[in-house]
Coordinates of C-alpha atoms in Angstrom, one line a residue:
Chain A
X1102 CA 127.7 87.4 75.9
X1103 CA 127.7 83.7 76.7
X1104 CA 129.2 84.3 79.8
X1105 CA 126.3 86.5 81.1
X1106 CA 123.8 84.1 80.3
X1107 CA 125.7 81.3 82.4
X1108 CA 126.2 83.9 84.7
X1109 CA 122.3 84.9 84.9
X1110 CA 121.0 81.5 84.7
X1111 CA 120.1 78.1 86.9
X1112 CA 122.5 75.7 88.4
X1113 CA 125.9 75.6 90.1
X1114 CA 127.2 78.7 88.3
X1115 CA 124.4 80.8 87.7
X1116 CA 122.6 83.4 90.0
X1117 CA 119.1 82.4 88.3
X1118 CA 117.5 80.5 91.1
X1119 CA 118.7 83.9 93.6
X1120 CA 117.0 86.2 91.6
X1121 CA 114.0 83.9 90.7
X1122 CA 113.7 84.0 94.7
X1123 CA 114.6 87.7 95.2
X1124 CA 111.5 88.3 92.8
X1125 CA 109.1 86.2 94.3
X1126 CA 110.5 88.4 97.8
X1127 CA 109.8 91.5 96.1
X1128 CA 106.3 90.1 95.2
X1129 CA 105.4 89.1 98.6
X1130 CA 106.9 92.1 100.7
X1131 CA 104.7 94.6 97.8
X1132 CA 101.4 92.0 98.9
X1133 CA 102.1 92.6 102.3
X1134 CA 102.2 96.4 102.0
X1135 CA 100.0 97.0 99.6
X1136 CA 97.2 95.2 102.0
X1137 CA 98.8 97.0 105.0
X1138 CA 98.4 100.4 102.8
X1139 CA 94.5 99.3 102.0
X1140 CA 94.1 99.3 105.7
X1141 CA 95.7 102.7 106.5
X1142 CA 93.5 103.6 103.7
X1143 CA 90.1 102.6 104.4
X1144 CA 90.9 104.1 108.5
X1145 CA 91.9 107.2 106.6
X1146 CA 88.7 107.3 104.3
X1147 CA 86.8 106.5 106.9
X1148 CA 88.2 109.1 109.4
X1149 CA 88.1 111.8 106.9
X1150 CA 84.6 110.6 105.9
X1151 CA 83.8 111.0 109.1
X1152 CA 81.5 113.7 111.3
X1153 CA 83.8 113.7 114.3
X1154 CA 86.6 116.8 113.6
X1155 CA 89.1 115.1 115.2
X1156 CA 89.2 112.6 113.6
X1157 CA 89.4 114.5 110.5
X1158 CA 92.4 116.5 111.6
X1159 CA 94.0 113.4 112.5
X1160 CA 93.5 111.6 109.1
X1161 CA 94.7 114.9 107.4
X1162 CA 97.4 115.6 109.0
X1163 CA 98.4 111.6 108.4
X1164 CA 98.1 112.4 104.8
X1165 CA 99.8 115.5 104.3
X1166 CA 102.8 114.5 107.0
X1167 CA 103.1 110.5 104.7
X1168 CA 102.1 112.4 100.9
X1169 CA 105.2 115.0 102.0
X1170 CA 108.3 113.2 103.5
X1171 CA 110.4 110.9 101.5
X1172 CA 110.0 106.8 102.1
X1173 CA 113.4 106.1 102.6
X1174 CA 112.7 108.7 105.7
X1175 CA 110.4 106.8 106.7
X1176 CA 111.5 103.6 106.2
X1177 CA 114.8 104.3 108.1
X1178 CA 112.2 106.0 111.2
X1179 CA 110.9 102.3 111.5
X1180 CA 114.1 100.7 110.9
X1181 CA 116.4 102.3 113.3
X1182 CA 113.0 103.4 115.7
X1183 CA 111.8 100.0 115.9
X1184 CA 115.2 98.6 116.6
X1185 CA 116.1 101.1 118.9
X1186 CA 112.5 99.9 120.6
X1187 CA 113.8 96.4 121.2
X1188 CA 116.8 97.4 121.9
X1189 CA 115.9 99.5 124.5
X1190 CA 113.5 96.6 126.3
X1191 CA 116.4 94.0 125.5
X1192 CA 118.5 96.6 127.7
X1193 CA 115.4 96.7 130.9
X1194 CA 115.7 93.0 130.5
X1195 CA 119.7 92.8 130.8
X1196 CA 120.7 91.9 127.2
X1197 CA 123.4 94.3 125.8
X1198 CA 123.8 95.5 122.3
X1199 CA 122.1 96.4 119.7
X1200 CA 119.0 94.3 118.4
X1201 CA 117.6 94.9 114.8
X1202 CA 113.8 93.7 113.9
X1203 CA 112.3 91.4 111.5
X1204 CA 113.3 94.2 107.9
X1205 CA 110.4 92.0 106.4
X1206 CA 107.8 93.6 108.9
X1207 CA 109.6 97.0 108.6
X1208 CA 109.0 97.2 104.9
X1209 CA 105.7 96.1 105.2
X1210 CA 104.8 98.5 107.8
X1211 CA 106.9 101.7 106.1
X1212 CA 105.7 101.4 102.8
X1213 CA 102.5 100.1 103.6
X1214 CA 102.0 103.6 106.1
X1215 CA 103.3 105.7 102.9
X1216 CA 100.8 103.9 100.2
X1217 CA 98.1 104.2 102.8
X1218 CA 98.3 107.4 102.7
X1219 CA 97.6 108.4 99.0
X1220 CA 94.7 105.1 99.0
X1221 CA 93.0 107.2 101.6
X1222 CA 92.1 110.2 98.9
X1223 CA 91.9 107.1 96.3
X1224 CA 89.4 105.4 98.7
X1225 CA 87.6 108.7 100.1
X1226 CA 87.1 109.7 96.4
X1227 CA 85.5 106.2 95.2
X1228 CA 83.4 106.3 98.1
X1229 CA 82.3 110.0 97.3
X1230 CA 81.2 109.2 93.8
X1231 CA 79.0 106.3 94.3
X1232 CA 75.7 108.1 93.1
X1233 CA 73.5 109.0 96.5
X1234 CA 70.5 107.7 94.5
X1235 CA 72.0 104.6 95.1
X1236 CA 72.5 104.0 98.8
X1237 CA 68.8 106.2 99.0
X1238 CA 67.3 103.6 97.3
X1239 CA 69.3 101.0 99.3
X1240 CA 68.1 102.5 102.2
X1241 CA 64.1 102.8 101.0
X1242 CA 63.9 99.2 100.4
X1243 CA 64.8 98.5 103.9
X1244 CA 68.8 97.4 103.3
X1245 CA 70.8 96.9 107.2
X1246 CA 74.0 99.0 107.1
X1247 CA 75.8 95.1 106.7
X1248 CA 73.8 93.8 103.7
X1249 CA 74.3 97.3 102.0
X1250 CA 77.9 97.6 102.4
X1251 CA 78.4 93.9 100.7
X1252 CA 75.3 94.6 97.6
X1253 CA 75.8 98.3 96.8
X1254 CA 78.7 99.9 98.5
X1255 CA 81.1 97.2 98.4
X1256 CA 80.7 96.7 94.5
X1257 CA 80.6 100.1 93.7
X1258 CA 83.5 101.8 96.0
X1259 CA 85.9 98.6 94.6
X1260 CA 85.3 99.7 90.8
X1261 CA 85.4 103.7 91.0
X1262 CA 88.7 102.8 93.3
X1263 CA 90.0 100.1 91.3
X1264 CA 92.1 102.0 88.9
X1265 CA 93.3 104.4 91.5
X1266 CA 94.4 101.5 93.6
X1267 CA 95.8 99.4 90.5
X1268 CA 98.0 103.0 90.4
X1269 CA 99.5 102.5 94.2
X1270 CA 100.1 99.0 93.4
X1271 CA 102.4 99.6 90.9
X1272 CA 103.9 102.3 93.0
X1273 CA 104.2 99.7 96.2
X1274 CA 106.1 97.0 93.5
X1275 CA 108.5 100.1 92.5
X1276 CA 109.0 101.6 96.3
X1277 CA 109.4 97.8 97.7
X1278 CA 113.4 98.5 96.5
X1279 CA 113.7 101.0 99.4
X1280 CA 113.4 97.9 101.8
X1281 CA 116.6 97.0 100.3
X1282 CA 118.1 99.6 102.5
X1283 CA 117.4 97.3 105.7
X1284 CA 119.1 94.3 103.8
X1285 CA 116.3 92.3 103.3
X1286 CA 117.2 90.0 100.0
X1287 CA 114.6 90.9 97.4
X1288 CA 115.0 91.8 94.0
X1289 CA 117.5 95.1 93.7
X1290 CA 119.0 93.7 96.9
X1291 CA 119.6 90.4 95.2
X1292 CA 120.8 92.5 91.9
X1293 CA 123.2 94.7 93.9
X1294 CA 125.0 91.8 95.6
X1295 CA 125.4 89.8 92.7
X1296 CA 126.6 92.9 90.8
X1297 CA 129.1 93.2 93.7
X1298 CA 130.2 89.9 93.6
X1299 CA 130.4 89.3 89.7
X1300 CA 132.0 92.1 88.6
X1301 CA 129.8 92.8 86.4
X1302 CA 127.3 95.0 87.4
X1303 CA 125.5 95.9 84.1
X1304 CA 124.4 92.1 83.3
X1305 CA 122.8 92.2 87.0
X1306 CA 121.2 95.4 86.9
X1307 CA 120.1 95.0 83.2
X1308 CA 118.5 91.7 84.9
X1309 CA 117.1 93.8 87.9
X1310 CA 115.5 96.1 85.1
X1311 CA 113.8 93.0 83.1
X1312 CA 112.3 91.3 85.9
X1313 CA 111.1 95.1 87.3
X1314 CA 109.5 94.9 83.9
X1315 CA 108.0 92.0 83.9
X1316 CA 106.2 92.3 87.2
X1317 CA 104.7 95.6 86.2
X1318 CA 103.4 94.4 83.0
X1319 CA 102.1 91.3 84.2
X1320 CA 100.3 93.0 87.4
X1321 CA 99.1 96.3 84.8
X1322 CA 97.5 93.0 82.4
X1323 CA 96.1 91.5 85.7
X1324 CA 94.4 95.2 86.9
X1325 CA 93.0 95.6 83.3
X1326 CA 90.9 92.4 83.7
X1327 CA 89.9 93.4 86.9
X1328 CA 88.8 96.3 86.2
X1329 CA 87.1 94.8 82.7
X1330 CA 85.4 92.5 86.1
X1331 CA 84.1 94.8 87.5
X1332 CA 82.5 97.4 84.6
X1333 CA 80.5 94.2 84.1
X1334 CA 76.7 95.3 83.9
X1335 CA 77.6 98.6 84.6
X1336 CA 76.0 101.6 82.6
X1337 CA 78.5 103.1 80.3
X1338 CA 78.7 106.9 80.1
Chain B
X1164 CA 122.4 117.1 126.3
X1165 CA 118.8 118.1 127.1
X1166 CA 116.3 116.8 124.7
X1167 CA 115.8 120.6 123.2
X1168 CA 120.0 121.0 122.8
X1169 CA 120.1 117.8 120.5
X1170 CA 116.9 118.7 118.6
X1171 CA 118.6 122.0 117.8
X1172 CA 121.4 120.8 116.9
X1173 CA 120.5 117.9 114.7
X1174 CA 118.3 120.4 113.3
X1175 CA 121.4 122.7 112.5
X1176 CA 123.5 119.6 111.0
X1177 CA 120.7 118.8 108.7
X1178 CA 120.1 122.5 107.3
X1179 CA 123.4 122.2 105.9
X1180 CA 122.2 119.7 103.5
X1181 CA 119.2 121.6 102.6
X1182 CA 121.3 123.5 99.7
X1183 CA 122.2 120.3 98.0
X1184 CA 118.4 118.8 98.7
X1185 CA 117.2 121.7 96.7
X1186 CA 120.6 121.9 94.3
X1187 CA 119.5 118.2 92.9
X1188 CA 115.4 118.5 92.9
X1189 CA 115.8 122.2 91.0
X1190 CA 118.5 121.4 88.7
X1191 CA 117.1 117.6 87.6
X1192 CA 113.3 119.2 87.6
X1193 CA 114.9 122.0 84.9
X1194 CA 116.2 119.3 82.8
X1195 CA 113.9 116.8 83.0
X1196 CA 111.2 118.9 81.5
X1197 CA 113.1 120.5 78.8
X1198 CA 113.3 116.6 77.9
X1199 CA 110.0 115.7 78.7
X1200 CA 108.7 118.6 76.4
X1201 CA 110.8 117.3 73.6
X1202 CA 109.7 114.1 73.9
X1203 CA 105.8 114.7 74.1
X1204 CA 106.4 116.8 70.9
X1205 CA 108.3 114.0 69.2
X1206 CA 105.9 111.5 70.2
X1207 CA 102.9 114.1 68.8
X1208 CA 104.7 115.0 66.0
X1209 CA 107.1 111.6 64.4
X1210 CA 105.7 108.5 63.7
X1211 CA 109.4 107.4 63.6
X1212 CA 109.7 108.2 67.0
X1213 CA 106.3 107.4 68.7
X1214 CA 107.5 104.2 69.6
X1215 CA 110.7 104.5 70.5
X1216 CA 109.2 107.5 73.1
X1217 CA 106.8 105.3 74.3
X1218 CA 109.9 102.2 75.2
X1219 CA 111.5 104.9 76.8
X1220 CA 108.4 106.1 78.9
X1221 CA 107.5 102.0 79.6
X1222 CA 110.8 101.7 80.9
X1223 CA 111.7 104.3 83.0
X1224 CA 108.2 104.3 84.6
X1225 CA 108.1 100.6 85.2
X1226 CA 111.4 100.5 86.7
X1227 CA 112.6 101.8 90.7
X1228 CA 114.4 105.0 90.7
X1229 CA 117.5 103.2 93.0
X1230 CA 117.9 100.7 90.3
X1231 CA 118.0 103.4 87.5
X1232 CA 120.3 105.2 90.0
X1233 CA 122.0 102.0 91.1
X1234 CA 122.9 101.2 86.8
X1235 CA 123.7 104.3 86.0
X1236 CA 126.5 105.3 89.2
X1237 CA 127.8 101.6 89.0
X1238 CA 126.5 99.5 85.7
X1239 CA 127.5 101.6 83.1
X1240 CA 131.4 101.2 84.8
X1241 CA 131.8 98.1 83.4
X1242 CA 132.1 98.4 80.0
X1243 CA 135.9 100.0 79.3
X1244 CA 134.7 102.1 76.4
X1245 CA 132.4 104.2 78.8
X1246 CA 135.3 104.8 81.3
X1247 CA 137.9 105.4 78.2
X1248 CA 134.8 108.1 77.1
X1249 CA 134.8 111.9 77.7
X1250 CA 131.5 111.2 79.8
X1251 CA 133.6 108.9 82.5
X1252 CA 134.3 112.1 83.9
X1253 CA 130.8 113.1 84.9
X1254 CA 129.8 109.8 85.6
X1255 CA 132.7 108.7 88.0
X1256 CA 130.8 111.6 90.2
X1257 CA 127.8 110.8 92.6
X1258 CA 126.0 114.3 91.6
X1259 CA 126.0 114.0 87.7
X1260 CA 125.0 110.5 87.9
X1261 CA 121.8 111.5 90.9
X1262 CA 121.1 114.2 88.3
X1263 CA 121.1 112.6 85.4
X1264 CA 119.4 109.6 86.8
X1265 CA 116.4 111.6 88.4
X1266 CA 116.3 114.1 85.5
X1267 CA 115.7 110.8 83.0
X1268 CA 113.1 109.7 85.7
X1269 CA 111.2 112.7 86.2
X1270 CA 111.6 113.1 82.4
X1271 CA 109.8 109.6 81.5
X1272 CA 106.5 110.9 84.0
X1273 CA 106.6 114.3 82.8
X1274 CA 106.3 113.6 79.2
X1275 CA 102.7 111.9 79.8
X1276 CA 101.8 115.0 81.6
X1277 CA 102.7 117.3 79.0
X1278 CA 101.6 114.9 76.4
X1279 CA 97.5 115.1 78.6
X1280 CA 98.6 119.0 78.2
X1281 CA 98.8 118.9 74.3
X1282 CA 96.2 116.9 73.6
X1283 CA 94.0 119.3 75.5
X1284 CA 95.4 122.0 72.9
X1285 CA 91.9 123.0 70.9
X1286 CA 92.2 122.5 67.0
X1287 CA 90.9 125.8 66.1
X1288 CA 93.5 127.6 68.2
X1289 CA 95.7 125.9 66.2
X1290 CA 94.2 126.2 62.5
X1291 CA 93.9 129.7 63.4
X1292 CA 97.7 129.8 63.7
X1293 CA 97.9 128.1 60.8
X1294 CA 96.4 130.3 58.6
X1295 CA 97.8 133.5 60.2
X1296 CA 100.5 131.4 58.2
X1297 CA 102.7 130.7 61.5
X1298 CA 105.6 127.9 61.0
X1299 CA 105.5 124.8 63.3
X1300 CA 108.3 126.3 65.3
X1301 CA 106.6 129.8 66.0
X1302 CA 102.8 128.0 66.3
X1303 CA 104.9 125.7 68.9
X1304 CA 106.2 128.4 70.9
X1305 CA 103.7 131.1 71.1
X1306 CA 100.2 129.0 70.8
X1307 CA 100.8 125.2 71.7
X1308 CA 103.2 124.7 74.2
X1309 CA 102.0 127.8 76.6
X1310 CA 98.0 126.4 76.6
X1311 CA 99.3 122.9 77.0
X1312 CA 102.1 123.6 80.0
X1313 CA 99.3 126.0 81.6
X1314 CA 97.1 122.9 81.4
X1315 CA 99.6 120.4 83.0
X1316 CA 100.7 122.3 85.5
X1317 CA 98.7 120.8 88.2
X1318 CA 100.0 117.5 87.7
X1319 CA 103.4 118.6 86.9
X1320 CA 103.3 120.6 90.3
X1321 CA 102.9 116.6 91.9
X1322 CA 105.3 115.8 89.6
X1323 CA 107.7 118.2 91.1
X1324 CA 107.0 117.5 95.0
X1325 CA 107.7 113.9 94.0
X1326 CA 110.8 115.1 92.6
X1327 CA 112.0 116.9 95.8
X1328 CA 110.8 113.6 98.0
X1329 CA 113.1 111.6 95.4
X1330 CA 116.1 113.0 95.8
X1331 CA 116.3 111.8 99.7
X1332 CA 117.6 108.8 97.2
X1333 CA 120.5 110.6 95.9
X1334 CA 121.9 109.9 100.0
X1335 CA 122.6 106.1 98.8
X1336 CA 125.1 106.7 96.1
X1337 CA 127.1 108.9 99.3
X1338 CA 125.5 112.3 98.4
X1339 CA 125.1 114.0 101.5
X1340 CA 121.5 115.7 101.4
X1341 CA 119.4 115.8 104.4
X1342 CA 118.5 112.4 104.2
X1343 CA 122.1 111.3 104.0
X1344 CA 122.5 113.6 107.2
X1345 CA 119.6 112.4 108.7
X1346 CA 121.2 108.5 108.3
X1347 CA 124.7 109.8 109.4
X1348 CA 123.1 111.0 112.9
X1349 CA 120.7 108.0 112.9
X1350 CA 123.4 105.9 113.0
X1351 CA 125.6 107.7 115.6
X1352 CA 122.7 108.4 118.3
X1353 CA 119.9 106.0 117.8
X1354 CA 117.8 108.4 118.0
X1355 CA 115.3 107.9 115.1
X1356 CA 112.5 109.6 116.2
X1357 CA 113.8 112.6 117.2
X1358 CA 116.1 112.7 113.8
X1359 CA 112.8 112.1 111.8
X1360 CA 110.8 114.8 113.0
X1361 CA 113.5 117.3 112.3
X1362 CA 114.3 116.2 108.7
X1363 CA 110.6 115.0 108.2
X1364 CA 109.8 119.1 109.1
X1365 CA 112.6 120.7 106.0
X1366 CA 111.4 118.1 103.9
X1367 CA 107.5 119.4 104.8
X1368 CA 108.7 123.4 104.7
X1369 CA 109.9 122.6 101.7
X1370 CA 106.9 120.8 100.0
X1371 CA 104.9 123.1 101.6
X1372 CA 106.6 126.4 99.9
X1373 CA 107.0 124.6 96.6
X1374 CA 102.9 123.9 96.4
X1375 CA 102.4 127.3 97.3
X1376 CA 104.5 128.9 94.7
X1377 CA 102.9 126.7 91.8
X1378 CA 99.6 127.8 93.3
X1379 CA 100.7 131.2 93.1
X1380 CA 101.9 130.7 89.5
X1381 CA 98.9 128.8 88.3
X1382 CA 96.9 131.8 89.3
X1383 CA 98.8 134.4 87.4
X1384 CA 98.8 132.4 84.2
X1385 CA 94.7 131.7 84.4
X1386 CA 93.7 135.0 85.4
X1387 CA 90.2 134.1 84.9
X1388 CA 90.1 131.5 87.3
X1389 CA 91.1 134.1 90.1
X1390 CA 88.3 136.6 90.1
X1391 CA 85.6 134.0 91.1
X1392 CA 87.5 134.3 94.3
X1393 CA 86.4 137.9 94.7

């Protein structure tokens, strides 16, 4: 037992400042692809929203293609097709072999694609049940499209989509080990090697688990205040 | 090779690993809801176990699958009384430990589902049962449990679609679905894209077949609900 905790903590001996690191990783590649997903999202809304039928079959087709393939399908796609992108430029230009891309910005972009699929039906729902009274009134007391999307819709779409979204967060935290796949270090990368390395792998994966743990409660106690935010002065049913 | 040869044939390569694809999602799907029925029972019924259901629930669903994967293939292998066990046996192999790893997964969502079904169980169907003088087990069997899985089927038909996405993880601990196929000819060819569409298309079919059946399902157990239609 003693040994695991030397094993698991700071200093010379310990693997505690690699995971501390690996975590804060894991945090900031989820940031990235959450926000990458709330853009795919709102385009998706908004496409779906929209009157143009193209641009509806686009957006559901987007949807259905994302909601129905598995990430690490996806994830390898970008991996291995961005690559192979370079690659194939680095080769025009005269360089030989094989050239791999930033796995940071191919996390980002796979998982962010994948969440922005499902925030699309979370963002096209919100936006449906903000009541029409609402942006009719808006609209009567003279409201530009501008001022109406930062007083009324704004407000409004962010809390009927704040629990959905607080959902795909947690979701982008738990999907973000995928990316380990392309060998960026974050957290279950960071686990795996040091339960490689160590030789004992339940300690580090028993780790992985806490830390998993503790960034999903900490970010569900964050989305419950948010949400507590934004119910402020708002009608109960 | 033309560009229609190679889709064919990567297509061909990748249909063998359709069997095992729907081998894991069918088998850990079975399992995980007979668990995830106990549970939401036990967490109705004991006050004992209420807790302990819900650790296991905050756990599982606050964890990544790979890393439940990942501890059970090559964690619980470090302890000597676990490879000593008669269990080493089915944990030493990739399958039992994909299949019991997703089936605790799936297991941990599925019991809130069912537990949303129960509660949406009415009280007087039950009192009624209980003064036709049914026993727990028989009221269970033939007035709680088929209201509440009717209920939760459309969330335990995500559930399941989830389930078949998931086991494209099973390809990491060397199980060689069609993700693990689709990697394998990734790696020789480079070709990603054209890879991707072909296992991106059995994983859609797929999907595609399994919402329809559970369509087709919910509609013969709500009867009612069909002859709006007409």
């Amino acid at each position: 037992m003693f040994s695991s905790v030397a094993l698991l903590g700071f200093g010379q001996q310990g693997w505690g400042d690699q995971l501390l690191l690996a975590t804060l990783m894991t945090l900031a590649v989820s940031v990235a692809a959450f926000l990458a997903g709330i853009g795919f999202g709102i385009l998706g809304a908004w496409a779906k929203l929209s009157r143009a039928g193209w641009a509806h079959v686009a957006a559901d087709t987007y949807t259905t293609v994302m909601r129905g393939i598995p990430d690490l399908l996806v994830i390898y796609l970008f991996y291995f097709g961005g690559s192979g992108a370079v690659s194939t430029l680095a080769h025009l230009l005269g360089a030989q072999g094989f050239y791999g891309i930033n796995p940071f910005m191919v996390g980002t972009l796979a998982v962010g694609i994948v969440s922005g699929a499902y925030q699309t039906e979370v963002l096209r729902g919100a936006y449906l049940a903000i009541p029409t009274g609402e942006l009719e009134a808006a609209r009567a007391v003279g409201m530009g499209r501008m001022l109406m999307l930062r007083r009324i819709t704004g407000p409004r779409l962010l809390h009927y989509a704040l629990p959905g979204l607080g959902n795909m967060w947690q979701q982008v935290l738990k999907e973000s080990a995928l990316i380990s796949v392309t060998g960026l270090v974050e957290l279950m990368r960071q686990v795996h090697i040091g339960a490689g390395s160590s030789g004992q792998p339940f300690v580090f994966y028993l780790a992985g688990f806490t830390l998993y743990l503790v960034l999903t409660t900490a970010s569900g106690g964050f989305l419950r205040l948010a949400e507590a935010h934004s119910a402020r002065g708002q009608r109960r049913a | 090779m033309t560009e229609i040869d190679f889709l064919a044939d990567t297509m061909r390569r990748l249909l063998v690993g359709v069997p095992l694809t729907i081998a894991l999602a069918v088998v850990s799907v079975a399992c995980g809801m007979a668990l995830a029925i106990a549970l939401a029972v036990l967490r109705a019924g004991s006050r004992i176990a209420e807790p302990l259901v819900r650790a296991y629930v905050f756990v599982l669903r606050g964890t990544p699958l790979l890393l439940q994967i990942f501890m059970i293939y090559y964690g619980l292998g470090q302890f000597s009384w676990v490879r000593n066990s008669i269990a080493w046996d089915l944990l030493r192999q990739p399958w039992w430990c994909a299949i019991l790893a997703l089936s605790l997964n799936t297991a941990a969502y599925g019991s809130e589902i069912v537990r949303g079904g129960l509660n949406s169980v009415p009280s007087g169907a039950v009192e009624a049962a209980r003064v036709a003088g049914m026993t727990a087990l028989t009221r269970y069997r033939r007035i709680v449990l088929p209201i509440a899985m009717r209920q939760a089927l459309p969330a335990y038909g995500n559930e399941m679609v989830i389930m078949v996405k998931s086991t494209s993880l099973a390809s990491i601990i060397t199980l060689m679905e069609v993700t693990g196929i689709a990697y394998a000819i990734i790696s020789e060819t480079y070709r990603a894209i054209e890879v991707f569409l072909c296992a991106g298309t059995i994983y859609l079919v797929l999907n595609f077949l399994l919402t329809r059946g559970i369509g087709a399902l919910e509609r013969r157990l709500n009867p009612q609900l069909g002859q709006a239609a007409h």
